[in-house]
Every structure is written in structure tokens, then in C-alpha cells.
Short mmCIF file of C-alpha atoms and ligand atoms in Angstrom, two decimals:
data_model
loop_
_atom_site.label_atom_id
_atom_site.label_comp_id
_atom_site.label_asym_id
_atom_site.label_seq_id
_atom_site.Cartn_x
_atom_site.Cartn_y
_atom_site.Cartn_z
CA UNK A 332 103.54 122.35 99.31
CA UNK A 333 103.09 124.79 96.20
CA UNK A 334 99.91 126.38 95.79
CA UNK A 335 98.74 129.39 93.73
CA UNK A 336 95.55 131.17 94.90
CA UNK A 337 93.11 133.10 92.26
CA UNK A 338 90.71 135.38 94.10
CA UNK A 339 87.96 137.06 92.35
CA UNK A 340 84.98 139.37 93.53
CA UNK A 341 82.33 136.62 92.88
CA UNK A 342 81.24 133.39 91.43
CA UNK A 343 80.63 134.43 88.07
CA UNK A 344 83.99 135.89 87.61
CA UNK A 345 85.97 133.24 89.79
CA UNK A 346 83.73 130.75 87.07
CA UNK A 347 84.45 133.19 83.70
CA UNK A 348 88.00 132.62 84.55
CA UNK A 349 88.06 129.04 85.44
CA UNK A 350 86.61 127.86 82.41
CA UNK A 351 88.61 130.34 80.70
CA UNK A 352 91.56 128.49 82.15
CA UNK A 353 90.34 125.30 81.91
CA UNK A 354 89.54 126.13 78.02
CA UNK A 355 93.25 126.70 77.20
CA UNK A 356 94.62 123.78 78.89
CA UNK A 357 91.93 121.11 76.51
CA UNK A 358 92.94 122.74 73.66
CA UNK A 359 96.42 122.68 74.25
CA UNK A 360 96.00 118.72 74.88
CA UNK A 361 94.34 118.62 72.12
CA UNK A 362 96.24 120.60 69.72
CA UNK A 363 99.42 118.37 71.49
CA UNK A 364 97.67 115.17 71.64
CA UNK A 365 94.72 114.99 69.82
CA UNK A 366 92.48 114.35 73.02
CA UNK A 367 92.17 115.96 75.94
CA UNK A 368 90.55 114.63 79.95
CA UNK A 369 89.22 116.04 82.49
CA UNK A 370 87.72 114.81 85.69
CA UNK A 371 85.26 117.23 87.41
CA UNK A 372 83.73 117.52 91.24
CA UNK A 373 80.15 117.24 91.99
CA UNK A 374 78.23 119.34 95.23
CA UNK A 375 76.70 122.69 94.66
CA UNK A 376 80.14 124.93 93.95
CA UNK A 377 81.03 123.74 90.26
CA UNK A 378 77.68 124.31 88.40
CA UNK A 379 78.01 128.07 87.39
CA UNK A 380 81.89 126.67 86.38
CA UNK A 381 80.18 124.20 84.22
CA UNK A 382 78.03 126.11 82.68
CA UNK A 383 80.32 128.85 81.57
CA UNK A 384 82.44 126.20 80.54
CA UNK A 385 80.36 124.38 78.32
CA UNK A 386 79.44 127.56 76.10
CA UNK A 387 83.46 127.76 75.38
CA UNK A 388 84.14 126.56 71.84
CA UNK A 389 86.79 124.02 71.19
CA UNK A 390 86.34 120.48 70.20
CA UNK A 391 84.66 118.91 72.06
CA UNK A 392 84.21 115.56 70.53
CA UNK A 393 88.36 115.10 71.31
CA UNK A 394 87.05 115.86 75.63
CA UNK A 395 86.54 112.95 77.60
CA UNK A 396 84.77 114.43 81.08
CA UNK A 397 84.83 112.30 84.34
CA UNK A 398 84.49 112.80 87.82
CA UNK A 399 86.65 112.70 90.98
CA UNK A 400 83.75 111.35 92.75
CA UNK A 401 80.42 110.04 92.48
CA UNK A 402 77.45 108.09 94.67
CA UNK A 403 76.64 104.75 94.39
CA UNK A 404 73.04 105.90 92.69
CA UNK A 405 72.19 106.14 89.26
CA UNK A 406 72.00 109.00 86.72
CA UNK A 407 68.78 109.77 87.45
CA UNK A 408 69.18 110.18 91.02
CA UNK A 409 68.80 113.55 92.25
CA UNK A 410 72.01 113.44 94.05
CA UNK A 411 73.93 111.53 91.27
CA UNK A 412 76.99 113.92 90.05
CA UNK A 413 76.93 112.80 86.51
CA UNK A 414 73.13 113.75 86.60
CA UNK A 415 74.87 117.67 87.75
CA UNK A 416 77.23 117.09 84.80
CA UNK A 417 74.83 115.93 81.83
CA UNK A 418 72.34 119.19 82.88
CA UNK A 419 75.19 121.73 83.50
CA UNK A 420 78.38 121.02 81.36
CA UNK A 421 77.15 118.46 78.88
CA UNK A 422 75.33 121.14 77.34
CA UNK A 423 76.01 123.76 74.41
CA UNK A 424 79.37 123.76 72.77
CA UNK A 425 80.23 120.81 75.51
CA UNK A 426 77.18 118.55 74.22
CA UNK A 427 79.10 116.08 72.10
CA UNK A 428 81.91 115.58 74.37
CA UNK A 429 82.47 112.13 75.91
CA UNK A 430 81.27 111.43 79.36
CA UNK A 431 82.96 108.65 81.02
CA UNK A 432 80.62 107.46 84.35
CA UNK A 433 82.03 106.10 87.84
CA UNK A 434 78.85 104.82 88.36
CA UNK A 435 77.52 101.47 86.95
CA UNK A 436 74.92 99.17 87.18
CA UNK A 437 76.65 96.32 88.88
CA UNK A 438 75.63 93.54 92.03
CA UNK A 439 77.71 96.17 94.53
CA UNK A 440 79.55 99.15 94.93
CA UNK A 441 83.11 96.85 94.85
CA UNK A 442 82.21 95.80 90.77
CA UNK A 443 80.87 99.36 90.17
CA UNK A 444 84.56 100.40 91.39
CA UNK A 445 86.33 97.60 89.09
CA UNK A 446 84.04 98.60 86.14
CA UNK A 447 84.66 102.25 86.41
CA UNK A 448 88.70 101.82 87.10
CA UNK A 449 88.33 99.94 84.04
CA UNK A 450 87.38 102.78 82.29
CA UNK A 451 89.75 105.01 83.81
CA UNK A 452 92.68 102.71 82.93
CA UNK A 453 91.33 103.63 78.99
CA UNK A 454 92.24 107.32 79.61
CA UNK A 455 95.76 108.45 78.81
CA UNK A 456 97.38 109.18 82.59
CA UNK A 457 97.74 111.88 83.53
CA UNK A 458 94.35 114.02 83.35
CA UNK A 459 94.96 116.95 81.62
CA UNK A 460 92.28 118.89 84.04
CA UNK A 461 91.66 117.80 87.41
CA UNK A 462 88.91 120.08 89.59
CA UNK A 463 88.50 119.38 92.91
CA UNK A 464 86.11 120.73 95.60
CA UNK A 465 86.31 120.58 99.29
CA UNK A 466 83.95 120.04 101.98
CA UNK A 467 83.51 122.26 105.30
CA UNK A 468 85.05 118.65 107.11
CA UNK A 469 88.08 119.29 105.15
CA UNK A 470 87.08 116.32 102.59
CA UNK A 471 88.11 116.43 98.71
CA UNK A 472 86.63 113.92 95.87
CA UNK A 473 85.67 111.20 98.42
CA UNK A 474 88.54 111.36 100.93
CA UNK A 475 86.26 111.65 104.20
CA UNK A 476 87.57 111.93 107.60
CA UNK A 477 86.87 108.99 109.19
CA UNK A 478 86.72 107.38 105.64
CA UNK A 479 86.77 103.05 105.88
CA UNK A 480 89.55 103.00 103.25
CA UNK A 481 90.83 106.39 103.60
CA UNK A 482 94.29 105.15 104.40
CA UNK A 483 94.21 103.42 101.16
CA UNK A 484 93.03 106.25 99.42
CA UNK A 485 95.36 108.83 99.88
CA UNK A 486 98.51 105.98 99.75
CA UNK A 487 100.67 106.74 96.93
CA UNK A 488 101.12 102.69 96.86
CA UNK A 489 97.65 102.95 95.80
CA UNK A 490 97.34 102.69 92.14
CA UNK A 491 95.35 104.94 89.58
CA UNK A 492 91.58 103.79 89.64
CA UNK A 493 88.58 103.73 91.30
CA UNK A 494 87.52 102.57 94.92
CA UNK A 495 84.83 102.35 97.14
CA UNK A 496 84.37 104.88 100.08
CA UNK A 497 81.63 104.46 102.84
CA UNK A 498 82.08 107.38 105.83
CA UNK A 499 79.63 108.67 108.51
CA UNK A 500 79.16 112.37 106.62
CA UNK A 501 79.42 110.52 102.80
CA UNK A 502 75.66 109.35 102.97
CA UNK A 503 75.62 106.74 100.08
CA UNK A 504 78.74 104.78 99.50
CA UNK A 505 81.18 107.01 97.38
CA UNK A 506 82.92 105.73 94.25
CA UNK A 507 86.13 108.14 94.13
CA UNK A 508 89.39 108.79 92.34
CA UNK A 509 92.20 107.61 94.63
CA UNK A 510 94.75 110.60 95.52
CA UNK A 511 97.49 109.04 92.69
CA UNK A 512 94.83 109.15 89.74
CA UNK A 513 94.74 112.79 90.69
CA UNK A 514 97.27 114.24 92.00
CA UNK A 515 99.63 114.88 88.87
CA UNK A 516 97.27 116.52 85.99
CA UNK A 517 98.47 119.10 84.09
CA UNK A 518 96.32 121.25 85.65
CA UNK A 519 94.96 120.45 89.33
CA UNK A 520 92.40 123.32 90.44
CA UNK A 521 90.69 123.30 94.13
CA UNK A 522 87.76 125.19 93.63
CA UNK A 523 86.16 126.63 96.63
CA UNK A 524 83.67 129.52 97.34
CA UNK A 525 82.27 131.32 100.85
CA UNK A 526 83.99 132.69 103.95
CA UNK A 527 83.42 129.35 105.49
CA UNK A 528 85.35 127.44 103.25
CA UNK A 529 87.82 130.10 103.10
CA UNK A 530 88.26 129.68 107.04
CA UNK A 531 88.78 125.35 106.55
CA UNK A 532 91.69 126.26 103.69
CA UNK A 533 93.42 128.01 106.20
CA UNK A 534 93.28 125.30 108.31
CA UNK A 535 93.67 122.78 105.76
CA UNK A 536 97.18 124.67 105.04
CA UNK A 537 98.23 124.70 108.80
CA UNK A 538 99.91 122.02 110.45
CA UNK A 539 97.78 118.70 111.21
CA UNK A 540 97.20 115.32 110.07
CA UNK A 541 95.76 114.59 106.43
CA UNK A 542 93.42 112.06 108.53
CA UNK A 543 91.86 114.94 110.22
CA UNK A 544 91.73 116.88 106.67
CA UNK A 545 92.41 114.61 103.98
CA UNK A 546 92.32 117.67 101.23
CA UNK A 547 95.49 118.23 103.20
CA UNK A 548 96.95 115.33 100.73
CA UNK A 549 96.47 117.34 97.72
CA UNK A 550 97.95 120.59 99.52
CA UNK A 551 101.11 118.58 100.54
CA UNK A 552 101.85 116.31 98.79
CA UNK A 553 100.80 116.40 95.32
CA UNK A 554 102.92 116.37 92.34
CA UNK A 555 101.69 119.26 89.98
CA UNK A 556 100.96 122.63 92.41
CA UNK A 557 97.44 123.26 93.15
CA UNK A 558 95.87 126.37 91.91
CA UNK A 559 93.44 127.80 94.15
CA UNK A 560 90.36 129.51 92.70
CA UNK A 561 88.26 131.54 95.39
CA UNK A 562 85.22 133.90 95.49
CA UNK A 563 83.40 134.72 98.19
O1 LIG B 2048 80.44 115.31 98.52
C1 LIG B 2048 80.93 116.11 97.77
O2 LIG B 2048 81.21 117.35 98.24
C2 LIG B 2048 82.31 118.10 97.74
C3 LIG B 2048 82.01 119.56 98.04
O3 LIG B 2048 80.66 119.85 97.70
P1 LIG B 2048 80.02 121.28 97.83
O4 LIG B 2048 78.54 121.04 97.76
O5 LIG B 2048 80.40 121.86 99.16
O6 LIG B 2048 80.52 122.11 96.70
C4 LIG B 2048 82.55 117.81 96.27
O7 LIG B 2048 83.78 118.36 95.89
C5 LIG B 2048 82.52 116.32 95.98
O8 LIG B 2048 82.75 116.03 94.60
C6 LIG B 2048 81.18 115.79 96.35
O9 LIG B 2048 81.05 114.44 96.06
#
């Protein structure tokens, strides 16, 4: 397990320095490669992150954004995580970057997933940025405890890509990242704010079974160490 923890005073500085981070590692892809990926959580943390990220100026037309996770609902759902993206990071300096969407308009969830690991399988492996939240159950992208292909999920037999996730705290069926797709970017960030989530880490870091805590999987066992960013 390697892990690096950031701690600021609050959100705006933990999300100042993120970006700031996050800013230097695209343009070093890009200045390396000529393109530069990053996938991106949805939920409530990452939207000051965004925001502060998408007034940093570097060029953006060489970014392709994704996400870790998304619902099985539109853009224009209120709970859809590219709909969080296009109104908080697509924006500013960050408007003419590429956005590549889990989510598509397909019979089921199952083709959404083939369609969208489709896309995935266009982006040069690995991601250069991968930002991952966590929820109070100890979930990250859409590893749920309790998860029906959890197992499958975290299984570094699984390959790069994009399945399906239904779980009992997930509400809509999840489209997520599976744990290899993410678990080796250049830069892997678990971005987490409050006292309460503060309080799961630490359990998250003790002894246990990823089942119970599937962000556990990322803690232990993946290959680039995870930087920790924290405010309260
Ligand atoms: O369901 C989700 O929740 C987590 C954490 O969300 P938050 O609201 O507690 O910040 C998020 O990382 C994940 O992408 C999202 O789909």
C-alpha cells in the first residue's frame, strides 16, 4: 500500500492545489505526448475542483475528460455526472476540451457499457489523471458493497473498460470504470472532504476485506500510489 496524503485548511485550497496538480500533469502529457486523459468522479466533492480547474490555461483541445462512473440516465438528468461535468469543468479555459460520455443511448445498460468501453479502448492506456471519490459506505467510482458484479470489478483478470453495476445504495444502475482501467494513471488522486469521510479512510486503511470497502482496492493494491487530497 503507498499512499501520500495532502491536507489543506479547506476546500478551496485542497481544490487551488488539486487543479494546480492536476494542471502540471496534462501538460506534461501533452508536452510528452501530444494528448493528455483524464477520467473524473461525479457526487457533490469534485465541483469546486472542477471549477478551479477549468479556469487553468493549457490546451485544452489536446484533453480528453471522462468519468470513473456515471448513471444509467442521460445528460440532462439532474443526477447525470457528465451533466456536473459540462456545467462545472467544461467551462472557461476547459470549454473546448473533449468529453468522452459513459453514458449512451442504447436498448440497456449492458450496450451502454459495450458502447462506452468502446470508447475507452480509443484512449491511450494508461489515464494520465485519474480522480476518484469515496462514499461514507467505503465505495469508489461504482465499486458498491454489496455490488452484483463487484467481484468482477475489482478482478485484475478484468480487463480495461466499462461495466454495468446495480447495488442496493447505487440507486440507478451504475456504468463504472473497472479497478484495472484505473488503477495505474500517472496520477491517481482520492479526493475526499469532511470529518466523516476522514473517519471511513481510516478504516478503509485498516485491516478488512475490500468487499466490505471496495475503495480498499485502490488503497492496496493499485499500481501507481494514491495521493490523498483532504480538507475538512
Ligand atoms: O455515487 C457516487 O459517489 C461518490 C462520492 O460522492 P460524494 O457525493 O460523496 O462526493 C463519487 O465518487 C462517485 O463518482 C459517484 O458516482
Amino acid at each position: 500500500m503507498a499512499t501520500k496524503t495532502h491536507e489543506f485548511a479547506d476546500a478551496a485550497s485542497l481544490a487551488q492545489n488539486l487543479a494546480d496538480a492536476v494542471a502540471s500533469v496534462l501538460k506534461v502529457a501533452i508536452a510528452e505526448r501530444g494528448t493528455a486523459t483524464i477520467a473524473v468522479s461525479g457526487g457533490s466533492t469534485p465541483k469546486r475542483f472542477f471549477q478551479s480547474l477549468s479556469a487553468h490555461k493549457l490546451d485544452w483541445s489536446k484533453v480528453t475528460v471522462t468519468l470513473v462512473d456515471e448513471r444509467f440516465v442521460p445528460a440532462d438528468n439532474p443526477r447525470s455526472n457528465h451533466l456536473l461535468v459540462a456545467e462545472n469543468l467544461l467551462q472557461g479555459e476547459a470549454a473546448i476540451a473533449r468529453f468522452l460520455p459513459l453514458y449512451h443511448k442504447a436498448a440497456n445498460a449492458d450496450e451502454a457499457a459495450k458502447l462506452a468501453s468502446h470508447g475507452i479502448a480509443s484512449l491511450p492506456a494508461p489515464f494520465d489523471v485519474v480522480i476518484l471519490g469515496m462514499g461514507n459506505d467505503g465505495h469508489t467510482a461504482s465499486f458498491f458493497p454489496g455490488g452484483d458484479r463487484l467481484e468482477e470489478a475489482l478482478s485484475s483478470d478484468t480487463p480495461r473498460g466499462v461495466i454495468t453495476m446495480e447495488a442496493e445504495g447505487a440507486g440507478e444502475t451504475r456504468l463504472t470504470l473497472t479497478f484495472s482501467s484505473l488503477q495505474d494513471a500517472h496520477f491517481l488522486v482520492l479526493h475526499i472532504e469532511g470529518q466523516a469521510k476522514k473517519d471511513t479512510l481510516e478504516n478503509a486503511l485498516a485491516d478488512g476485506d475490500e468487499k466490505d470497502m471496495p475503495v480498499r482496492a485502490v488503497l492496496r493494491r493499485a499500481a501507481t500510489p494514491v495521493d490523498i487530497y483532504w480538507a475538512p
